[in-house]
Coordinates of C-alpha atoms in Angstrom, one line a residue:
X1 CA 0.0 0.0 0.0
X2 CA 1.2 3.7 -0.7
X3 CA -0.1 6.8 0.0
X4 CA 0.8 10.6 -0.8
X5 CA -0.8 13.2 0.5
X6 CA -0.1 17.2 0.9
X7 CA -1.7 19.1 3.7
X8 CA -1.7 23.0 4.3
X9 CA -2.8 24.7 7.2
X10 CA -3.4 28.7 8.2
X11 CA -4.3 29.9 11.6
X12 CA -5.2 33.7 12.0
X13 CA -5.7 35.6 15.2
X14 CA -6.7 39.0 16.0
X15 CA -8.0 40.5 19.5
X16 CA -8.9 44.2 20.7
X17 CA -9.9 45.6 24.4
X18 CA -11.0 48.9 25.7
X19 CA -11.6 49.9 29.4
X20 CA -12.0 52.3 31.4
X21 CA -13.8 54.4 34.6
X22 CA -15.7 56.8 35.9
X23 CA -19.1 56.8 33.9
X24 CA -20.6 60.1 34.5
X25 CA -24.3 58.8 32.7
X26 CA -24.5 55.6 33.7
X27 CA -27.5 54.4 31.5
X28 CA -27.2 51.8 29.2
X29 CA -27.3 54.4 26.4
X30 CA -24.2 56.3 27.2
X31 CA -22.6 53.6 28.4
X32 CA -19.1 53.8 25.4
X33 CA -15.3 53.9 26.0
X34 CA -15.5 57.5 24.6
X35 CA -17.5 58.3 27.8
X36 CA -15.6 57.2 30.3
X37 CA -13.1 60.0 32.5
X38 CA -10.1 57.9 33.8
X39 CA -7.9 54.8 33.5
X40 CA -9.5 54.8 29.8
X41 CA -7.1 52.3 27.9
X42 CA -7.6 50.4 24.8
X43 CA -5.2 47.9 22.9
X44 CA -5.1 45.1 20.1
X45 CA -3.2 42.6 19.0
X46 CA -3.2 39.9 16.2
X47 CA -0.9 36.3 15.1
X48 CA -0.7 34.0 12.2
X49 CA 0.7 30.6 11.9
X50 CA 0.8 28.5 9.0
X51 CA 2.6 25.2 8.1
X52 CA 3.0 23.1 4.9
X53 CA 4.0 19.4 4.7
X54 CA 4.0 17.0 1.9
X55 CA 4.3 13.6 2.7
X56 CA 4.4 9.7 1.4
X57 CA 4.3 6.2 3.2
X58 CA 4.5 2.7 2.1
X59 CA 3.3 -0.3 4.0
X60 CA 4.4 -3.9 2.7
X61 CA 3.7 -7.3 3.8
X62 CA 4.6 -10.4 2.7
X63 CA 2.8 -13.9 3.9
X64 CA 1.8 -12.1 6.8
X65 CA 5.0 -12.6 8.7
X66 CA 7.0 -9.9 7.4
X67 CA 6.3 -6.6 8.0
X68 CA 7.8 -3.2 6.2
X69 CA 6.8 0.8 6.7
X70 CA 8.6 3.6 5.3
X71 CA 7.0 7.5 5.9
X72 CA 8.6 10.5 4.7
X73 CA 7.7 13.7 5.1
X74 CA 8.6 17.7 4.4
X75 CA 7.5 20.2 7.0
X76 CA 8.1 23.9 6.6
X77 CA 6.7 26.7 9.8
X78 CA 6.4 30.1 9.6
X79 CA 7.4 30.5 12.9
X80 CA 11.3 29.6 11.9
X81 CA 13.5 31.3 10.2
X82 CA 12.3 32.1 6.4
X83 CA 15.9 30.4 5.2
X84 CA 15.5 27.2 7.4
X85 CA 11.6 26.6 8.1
X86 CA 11.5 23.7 6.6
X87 CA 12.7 19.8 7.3
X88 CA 12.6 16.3 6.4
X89 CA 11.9 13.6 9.1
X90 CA 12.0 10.0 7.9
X91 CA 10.8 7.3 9.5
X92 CA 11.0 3.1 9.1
X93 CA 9.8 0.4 10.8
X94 CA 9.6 -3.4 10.3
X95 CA 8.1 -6.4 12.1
X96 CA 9.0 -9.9 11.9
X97 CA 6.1 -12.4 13.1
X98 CA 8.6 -15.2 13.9
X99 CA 5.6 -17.2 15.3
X100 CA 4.4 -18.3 11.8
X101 CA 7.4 -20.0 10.6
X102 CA 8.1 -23.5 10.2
X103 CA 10.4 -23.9 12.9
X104 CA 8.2 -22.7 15.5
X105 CA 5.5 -25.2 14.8
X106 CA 6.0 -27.4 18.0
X107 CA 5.5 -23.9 20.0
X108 CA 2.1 -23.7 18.6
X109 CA 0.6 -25.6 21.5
X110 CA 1.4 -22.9 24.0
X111 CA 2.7 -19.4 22.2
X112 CA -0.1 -18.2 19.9
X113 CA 1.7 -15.3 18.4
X114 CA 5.2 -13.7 18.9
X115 CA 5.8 -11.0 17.3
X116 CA 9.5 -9.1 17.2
X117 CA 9.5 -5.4 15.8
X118 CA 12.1 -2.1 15.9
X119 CA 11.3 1.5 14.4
X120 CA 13.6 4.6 13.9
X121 CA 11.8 8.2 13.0
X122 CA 13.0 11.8 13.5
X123 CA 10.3 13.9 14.2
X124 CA 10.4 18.3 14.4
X125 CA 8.8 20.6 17.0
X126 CA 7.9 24.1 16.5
X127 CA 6.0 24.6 19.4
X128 CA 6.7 28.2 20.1
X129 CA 5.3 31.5 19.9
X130 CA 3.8 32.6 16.7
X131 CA 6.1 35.4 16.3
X132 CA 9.1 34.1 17.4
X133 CA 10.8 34.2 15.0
X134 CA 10.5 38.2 14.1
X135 CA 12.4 41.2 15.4
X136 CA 9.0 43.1 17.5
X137 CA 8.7 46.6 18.7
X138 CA 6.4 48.2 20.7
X139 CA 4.8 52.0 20.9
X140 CA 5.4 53.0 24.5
X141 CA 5.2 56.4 25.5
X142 CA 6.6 56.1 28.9
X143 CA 10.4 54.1 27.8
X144 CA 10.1 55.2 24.1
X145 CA 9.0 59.0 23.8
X146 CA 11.7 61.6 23.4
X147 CA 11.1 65.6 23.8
X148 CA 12.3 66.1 19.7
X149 CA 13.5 69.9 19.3
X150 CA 13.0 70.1 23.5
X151 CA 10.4 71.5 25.3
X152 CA 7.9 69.7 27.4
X153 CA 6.4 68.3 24.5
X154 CA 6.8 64.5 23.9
X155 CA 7.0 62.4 20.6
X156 CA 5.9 58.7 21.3
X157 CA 8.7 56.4 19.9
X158 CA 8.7 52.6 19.7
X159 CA 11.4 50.1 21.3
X160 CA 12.4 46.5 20.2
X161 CA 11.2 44.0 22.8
X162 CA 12.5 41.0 20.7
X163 CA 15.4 40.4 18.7
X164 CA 15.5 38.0 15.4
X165 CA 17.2 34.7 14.9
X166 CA 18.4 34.0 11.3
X167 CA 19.5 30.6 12.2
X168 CA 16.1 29.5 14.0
X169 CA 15.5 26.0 12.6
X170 CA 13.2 22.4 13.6
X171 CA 14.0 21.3 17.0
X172 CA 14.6 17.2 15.6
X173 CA 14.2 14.1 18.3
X174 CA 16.0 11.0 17.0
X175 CA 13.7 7.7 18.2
X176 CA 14.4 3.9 18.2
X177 CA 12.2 1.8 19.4
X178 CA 12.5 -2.1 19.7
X179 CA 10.5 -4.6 21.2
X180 CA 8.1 -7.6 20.9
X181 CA 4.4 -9.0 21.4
X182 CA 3.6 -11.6 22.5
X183 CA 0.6 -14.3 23.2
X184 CA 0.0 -17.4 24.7
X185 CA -2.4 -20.0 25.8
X186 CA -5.0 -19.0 22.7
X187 CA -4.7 -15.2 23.9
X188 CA -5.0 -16.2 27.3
X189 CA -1.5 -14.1 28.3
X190 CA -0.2 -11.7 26.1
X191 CA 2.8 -9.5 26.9
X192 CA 4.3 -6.9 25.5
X193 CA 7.8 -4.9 26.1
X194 CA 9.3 -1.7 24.1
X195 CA 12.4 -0.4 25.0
X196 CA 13.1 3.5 23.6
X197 CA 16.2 5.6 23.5
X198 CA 14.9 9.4 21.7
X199 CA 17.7 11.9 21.3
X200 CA 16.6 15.3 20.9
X201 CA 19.2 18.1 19.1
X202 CA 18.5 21.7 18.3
X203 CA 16.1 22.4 21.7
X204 CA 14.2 25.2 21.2
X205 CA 15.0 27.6 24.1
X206 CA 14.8 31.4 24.7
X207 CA 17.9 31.7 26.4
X208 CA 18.4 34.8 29.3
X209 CA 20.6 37.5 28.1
X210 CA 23.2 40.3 29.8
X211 CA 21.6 43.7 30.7
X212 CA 24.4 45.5 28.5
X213 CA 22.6 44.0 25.5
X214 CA 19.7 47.1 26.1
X215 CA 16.1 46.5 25.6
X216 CA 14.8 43.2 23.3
X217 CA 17.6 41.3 24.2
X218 CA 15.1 38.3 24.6
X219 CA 16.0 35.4 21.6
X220 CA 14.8 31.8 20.3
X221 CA 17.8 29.7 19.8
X222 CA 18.6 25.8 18.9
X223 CA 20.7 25.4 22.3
X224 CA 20.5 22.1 23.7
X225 CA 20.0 18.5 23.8
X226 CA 18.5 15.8 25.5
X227 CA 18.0 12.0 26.2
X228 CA 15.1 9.9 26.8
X229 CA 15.1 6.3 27.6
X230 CA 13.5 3.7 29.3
X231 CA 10.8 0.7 28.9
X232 CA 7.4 -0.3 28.7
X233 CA 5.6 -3.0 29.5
X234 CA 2.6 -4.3 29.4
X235 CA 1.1 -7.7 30.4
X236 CA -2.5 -9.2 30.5
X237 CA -4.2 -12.2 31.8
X238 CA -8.1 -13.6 31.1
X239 CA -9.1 -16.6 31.6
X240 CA -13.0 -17.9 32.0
X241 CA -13.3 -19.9 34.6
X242 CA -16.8 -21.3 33.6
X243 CA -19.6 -20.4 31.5
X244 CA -20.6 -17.8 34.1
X245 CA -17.2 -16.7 36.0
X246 CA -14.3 -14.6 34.1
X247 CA -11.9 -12.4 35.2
X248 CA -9.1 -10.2 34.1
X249 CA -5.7 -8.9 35.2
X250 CA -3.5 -6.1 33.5
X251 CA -0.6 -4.4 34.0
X252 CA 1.5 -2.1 32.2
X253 CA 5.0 -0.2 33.4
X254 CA 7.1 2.4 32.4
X255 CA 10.7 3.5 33.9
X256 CA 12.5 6.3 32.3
X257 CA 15.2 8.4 32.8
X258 CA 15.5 11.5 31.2
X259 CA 19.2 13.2 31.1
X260 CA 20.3 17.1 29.3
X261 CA 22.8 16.3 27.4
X262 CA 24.0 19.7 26.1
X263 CA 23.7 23.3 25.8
X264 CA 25.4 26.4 24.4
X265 CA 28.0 27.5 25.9
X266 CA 27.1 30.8 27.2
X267 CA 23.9 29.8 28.8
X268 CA 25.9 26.5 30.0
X269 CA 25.8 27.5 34.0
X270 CA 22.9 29.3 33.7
X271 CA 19.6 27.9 32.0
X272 CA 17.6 25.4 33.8
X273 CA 18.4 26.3 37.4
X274 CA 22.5 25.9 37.0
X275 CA 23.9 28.0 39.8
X276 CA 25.9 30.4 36.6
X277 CA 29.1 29.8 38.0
X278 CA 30.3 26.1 38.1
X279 CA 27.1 24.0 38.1
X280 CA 25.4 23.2 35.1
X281 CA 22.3 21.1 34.6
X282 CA 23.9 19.5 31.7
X283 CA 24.2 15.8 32.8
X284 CA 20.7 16.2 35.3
X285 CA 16.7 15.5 34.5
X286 CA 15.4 18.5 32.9
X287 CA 13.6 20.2 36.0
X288 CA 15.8 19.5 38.3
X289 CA 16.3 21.2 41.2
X290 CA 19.1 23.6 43.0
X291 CA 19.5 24.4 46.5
X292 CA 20.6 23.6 49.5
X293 CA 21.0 19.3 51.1
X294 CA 19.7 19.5 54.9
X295 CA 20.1 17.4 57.8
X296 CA 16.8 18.0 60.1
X297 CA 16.9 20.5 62.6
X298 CA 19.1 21.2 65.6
X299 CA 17.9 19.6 68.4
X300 CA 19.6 20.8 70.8
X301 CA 22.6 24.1 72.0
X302 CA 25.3 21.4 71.7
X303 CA 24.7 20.3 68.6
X304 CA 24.5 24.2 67.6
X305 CA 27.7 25.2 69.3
X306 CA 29.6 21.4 68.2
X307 CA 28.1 23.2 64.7
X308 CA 29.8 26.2 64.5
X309 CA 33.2 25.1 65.6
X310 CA 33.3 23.0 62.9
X311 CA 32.0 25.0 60.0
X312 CA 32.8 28.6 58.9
X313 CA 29.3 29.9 58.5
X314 CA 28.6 32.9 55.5
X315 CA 25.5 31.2 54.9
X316 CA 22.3 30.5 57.7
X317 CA 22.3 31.8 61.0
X318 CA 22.7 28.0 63.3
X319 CA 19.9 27.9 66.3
X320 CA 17.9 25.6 67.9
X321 CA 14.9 24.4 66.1
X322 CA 16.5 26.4 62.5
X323 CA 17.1 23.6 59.8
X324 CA 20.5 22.4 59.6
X325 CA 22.4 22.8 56.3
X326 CA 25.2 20.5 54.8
X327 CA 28.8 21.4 53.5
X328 CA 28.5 19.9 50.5
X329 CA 31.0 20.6 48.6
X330 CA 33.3 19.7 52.1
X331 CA 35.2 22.9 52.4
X332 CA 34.6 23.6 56.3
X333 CA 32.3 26.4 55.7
X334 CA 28.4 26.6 54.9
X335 CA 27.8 29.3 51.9
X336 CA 26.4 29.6 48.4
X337 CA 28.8 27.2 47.2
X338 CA 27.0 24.4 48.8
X339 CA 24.3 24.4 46.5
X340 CA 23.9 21.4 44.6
X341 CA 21.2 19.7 42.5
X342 CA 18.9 18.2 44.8
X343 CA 16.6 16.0 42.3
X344 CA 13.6 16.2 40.0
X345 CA 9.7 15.8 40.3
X346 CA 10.1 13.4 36.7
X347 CA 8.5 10.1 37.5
X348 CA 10.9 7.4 37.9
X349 CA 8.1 4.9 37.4
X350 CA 4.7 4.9 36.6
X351 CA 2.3 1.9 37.4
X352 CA -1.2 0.8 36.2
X353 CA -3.3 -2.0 37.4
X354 CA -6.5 -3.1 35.9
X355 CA -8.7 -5.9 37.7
X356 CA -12.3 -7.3 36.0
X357 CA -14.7 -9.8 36.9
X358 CA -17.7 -11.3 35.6
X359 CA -20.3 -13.6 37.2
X360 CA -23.8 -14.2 35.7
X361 CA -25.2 -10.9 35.1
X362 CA -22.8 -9.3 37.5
X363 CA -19.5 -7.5 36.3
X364 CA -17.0 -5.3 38.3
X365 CA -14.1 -3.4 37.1
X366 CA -11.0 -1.7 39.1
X367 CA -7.8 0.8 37.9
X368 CA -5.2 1.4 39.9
X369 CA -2.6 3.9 39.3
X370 CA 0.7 4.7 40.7
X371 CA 4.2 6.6 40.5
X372 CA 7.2 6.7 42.1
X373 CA 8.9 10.1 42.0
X374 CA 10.0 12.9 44.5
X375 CA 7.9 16.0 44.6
X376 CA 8.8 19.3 45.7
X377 CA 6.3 20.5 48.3
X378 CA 5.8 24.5 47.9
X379 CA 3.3 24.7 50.2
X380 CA 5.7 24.7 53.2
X381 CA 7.1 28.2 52.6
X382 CA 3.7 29.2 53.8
X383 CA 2.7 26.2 56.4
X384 CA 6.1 25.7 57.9
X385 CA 7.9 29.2 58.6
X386 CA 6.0 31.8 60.2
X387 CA 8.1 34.9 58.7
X388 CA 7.6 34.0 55.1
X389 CA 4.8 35.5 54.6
X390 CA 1.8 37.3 56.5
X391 CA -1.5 34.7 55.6
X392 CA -2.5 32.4 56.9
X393 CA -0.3 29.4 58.3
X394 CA -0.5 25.3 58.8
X395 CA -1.4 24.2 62.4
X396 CA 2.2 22.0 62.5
X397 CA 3.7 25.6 63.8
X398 CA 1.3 25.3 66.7
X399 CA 3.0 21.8 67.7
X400 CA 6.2 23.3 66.8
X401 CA 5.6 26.5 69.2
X402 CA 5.1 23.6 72.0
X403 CA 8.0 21.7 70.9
X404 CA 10.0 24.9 71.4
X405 CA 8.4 25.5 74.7
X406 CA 9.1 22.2 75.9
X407 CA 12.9 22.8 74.8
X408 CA 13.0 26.0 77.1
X409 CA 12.7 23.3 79.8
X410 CA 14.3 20.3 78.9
X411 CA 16.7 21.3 76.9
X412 CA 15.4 19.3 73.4
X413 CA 13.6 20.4 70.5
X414 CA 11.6 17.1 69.0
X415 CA 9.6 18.6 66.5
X416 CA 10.9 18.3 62.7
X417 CA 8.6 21.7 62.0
X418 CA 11.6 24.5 62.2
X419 CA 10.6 26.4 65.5
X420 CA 8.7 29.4 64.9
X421 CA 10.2 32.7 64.8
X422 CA 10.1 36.4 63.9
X423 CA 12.6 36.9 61.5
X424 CA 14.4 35.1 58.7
X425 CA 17.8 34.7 59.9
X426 CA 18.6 31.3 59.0
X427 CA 17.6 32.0 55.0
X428 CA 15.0 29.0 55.0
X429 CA 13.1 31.0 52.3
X430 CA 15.7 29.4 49.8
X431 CA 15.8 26.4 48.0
X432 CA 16.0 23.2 49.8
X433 CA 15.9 19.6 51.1
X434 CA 13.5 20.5 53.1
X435 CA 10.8 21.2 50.6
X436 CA 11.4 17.6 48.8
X437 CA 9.0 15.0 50.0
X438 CA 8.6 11.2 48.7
X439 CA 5.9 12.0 46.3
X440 CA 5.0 8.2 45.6
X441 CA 1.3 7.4 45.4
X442 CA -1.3 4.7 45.0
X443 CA -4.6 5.7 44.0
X444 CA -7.9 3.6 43.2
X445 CA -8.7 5.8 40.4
X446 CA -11.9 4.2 39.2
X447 CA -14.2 1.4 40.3
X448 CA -17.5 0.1 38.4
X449 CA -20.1 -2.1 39.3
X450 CA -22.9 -3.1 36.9
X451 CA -25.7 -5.9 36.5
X452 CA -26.8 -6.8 32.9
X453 CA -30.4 -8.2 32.9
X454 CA -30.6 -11.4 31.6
X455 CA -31.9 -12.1 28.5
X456 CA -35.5 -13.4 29.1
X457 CA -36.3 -10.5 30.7
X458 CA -34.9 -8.1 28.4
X459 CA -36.7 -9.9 25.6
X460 CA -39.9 -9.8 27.9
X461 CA -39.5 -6.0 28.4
X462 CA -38.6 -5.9 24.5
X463 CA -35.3 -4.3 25.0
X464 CA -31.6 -5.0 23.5
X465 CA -30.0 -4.3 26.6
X466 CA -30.6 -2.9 30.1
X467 CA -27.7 -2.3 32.7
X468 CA -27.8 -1.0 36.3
X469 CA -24.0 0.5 37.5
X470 CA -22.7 1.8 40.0
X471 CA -19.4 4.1 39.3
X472 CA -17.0 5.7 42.1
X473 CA -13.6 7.9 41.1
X474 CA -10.6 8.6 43.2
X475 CA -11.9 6.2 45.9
X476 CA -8.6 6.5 48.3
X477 CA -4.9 7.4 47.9
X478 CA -2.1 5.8 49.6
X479 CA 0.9 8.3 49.7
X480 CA 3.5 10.1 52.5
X481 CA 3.3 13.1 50.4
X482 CA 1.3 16.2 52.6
X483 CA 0.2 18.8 49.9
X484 CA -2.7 19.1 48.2
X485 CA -2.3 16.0 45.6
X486 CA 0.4 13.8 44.5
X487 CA -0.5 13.6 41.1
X488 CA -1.1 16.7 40.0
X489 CA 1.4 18.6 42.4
X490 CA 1.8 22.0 42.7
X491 CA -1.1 24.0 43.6
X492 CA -4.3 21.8 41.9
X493 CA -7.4 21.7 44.0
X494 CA -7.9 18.3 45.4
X495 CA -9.3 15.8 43.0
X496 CA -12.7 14.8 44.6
X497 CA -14.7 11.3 45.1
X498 CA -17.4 11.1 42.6
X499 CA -20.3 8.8 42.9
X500 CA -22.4 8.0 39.9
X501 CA -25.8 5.5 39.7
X502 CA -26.9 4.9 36.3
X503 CA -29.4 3.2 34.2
X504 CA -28.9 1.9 30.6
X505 CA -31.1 0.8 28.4
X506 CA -31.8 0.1 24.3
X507 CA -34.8 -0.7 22.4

């Protein structure tokens, strides 16, 4: 089979506003921008993006065991540079059914199919702002006006807030994928495992830039790279029991590590979190972050004062109940050179679980997900350390206010909350340890339960089918991690149970 095919595609965008205050008539027929007497301001704005890709693929298969693809296709992006916006990204792949040849025939028995396939593509991203390419400036009569011929008059000028990149090209990931399928037992079992290695060159990035560079300093480049690898499987087991009883178990797995591999050189300390001086996330997770490795919180004066003989300290102010920082770098002294990459939120593994039964009319179904990952908990700066910030605050510093009391008289702090205080002497506001929790969950993301009527009655009733279910989401979480929700992180509101009963029915 071959096909060719050309596809062309044109998005246009255009927007406007007007506001403003102080209605002076305030019936619906005066109501107009021109009307109003203060903080009247009015803007507009407008994008295009438009790509065109030509493109051919050939399938070919021969006795059904082996298997050839071959795609090729041309992409060009306005939002590149005009003199390299466009690309070609091949991609082959080929499958070998070893299971259907001659000298597999005494497996027959036990494997049903076996399957062994591999596939290398390049494919682009352009994924970037419309205009990202182009030089912009921008009207502005407050950085850009200038008195021309003096005098109190001004002239409004315009300013560049973007600078062009002649060179902007595809951002190209490299892929191989091998792997097999496999079945056994008449499709009892069947398995499957992939393992993938993508390469990605020519990252798209809009690197910082010096102040000396003036206004519009801000750039696309092609400034990186970066590797992704890792497996997946997948396995499944049904089996019926009887004529009324079957049940079903799957699982599938993914493990991945994910590693920067490279960037330009003058953004090499600095982009993605590096510490711009000797510290470069090049060899780290994209994401990762930079601060500062902890080691609890002093417990008590002697471990302060056994502390500060032993360090130099230009970094933290050591007390009891403040969170104790680590010499990293093993220098004797605790300072800004301690910072050190500290880990990412990317999952290290990822789990699902799918569990199915089916007796008489009766059928139940159960997903499980999971994933193993640290997460960084932001919601400390504002539970955790009373001088932060002036809302509202977790009830942990009340047990850590006791804690500290109880110190006062016995001489040890137990709580693993800092101990509240006024000020922010110890610099706990920066990046640390401290805000890294295990973020590994298990969550019973959906369960169903139905009854099918059987088929007497539906023929009775003259229907083609009528189900009773009952559906629950997010049933229970099992996790160590104390924000909001390991899944989604950050600051998501908290994914709630949901309970549906439902009825269906055909005529």
């Amino acid at each position: 089979m071959a096909l060719v095919g050309v596809e062309a595609k044109r998005n246009h965008f255009e927007d406007m506003f007007g506001e403003g205050k102080g209605f002076v008539i305030e019936d619906p027929d005066y109501l107009y921008l021109g009307n109003v007497t203060t903080n009247k301001n009015t803007g507009s704005g407008a994008s295009n993006y438009s790509m065109f890709s030509v493109f051919g693929k050939i399938n070919y298969t021969w006795d059904n065991k082996y298997l050839v693809s071959f795609t090729l296709r041309r992409d060009a992006s306005s939002r590149l540079s005009t003199e390299h916006n466009y690309d070609w990204f091949p991609s082959v792949s080929a499958g070998w059914r070893i299971s259907q040849e001659r000298f597999m025939e005494n497996t027959r028995s036990w494997l049903t199919d076996l399957k062994i396939r591999g596939a290398y593509g390049v494919n682009g991203n352009d994924i970037i702002a419309n205009d990202a390419f182009y030089a912009k400036y921008a009207m502005d009569l407050d950085r850009a006006a200038y008195a021309i011929g003096g005098g109190n008059s001004l002239a409004a000028g315009a300013l560049r807030s973007r600078s062009t990149n002649p060179d902007l090209t595809w951002e190209k990931t490299y892929q191989t994928n091998v792997g097999f399928d496999a079945a056994f037992l008449n499709n009892s079992l069947t398995i499957s495992f992939d393992y993938f290695h993508k390469k990605t060159n020519d990252m798209l990035v809009e690197k910082p830039y010096i102040a000396t560079i003036g206004e519009g300093g801000y750039c696309w480049y092609n400034g990186g790279s970066m590797v992704n690898k890792g497996v997946e499987i997948t396995a499944e087991w049904r089996q019926s029991v009887n004529k009324d009883f079957s049940y079903s178990i799957g699982l599938n797995v993914t493990a991945m590590k994910n590693e920067v591999t490279g960037l330009m050189d003058d953004i090499y300390y600095t982009w993605g979190g590096g510490n711009g001086r000797d510290k470069s996330i090049v060899g780290q997770p994209l994401g990762s972050w930079m601060g500062y490795k902890t080691d609890g919180v002093f417990r008590t004066q002697e471990e302060v004062d056994a502390y500060k003989e032993k360090y130099r300290i230009s970094f933290g102010n050591p007390a009891v109940g403040r969170v104790r920082y680590v010499d990293t770098n093993g220098d004797g002294e605790i300072s800004d050179r301690d910072r050190t990459w500290l880990g990412t939120d990317l999952p290290k593994a990822q789990f699902g679980l799918n569990l199915g039964a089916a007796w008489k009319g009766f059928d139940l179904s159960l997903f499980f997900n999971s994933i193993v990952r640290d997460a960084w908990n932001n919601s400390r700066f504002y539970t955790d350390f009373f001088p932060l910030w002036t809302g509202n605050h977790g009830t942990q510093l009340l047990d850590a206010a006791k804690a500290y009391d109880s110190y006062l008289k016995t001489g040890y702090y137990s709580s693993d909350v800092p101990a509240p205080s006024v000020n922010n002497s110890n610099n706990e506001n920066e990046s640390s340890e401290y805000f890294i929790e295990d973020g590994s969950f298990i969550r019973l993301k959906t369960l169903s339960l139905g009854y099918t009527l059987p088929k007497n009655i539906q023929n009775r009733l003259r229907l083609k089918n009528a189900r009773v279910y009952f559906q629950a989401q997010n049933l229970f979480t099992i996790t160590k991690y104390s924000g909001a929700d390991p899944e989604g992180l950050g600051y998501p509101y908290a994914l709630p149970r949901q309970y549906t009963f439902g009825i269906q029915f055909g005529f």
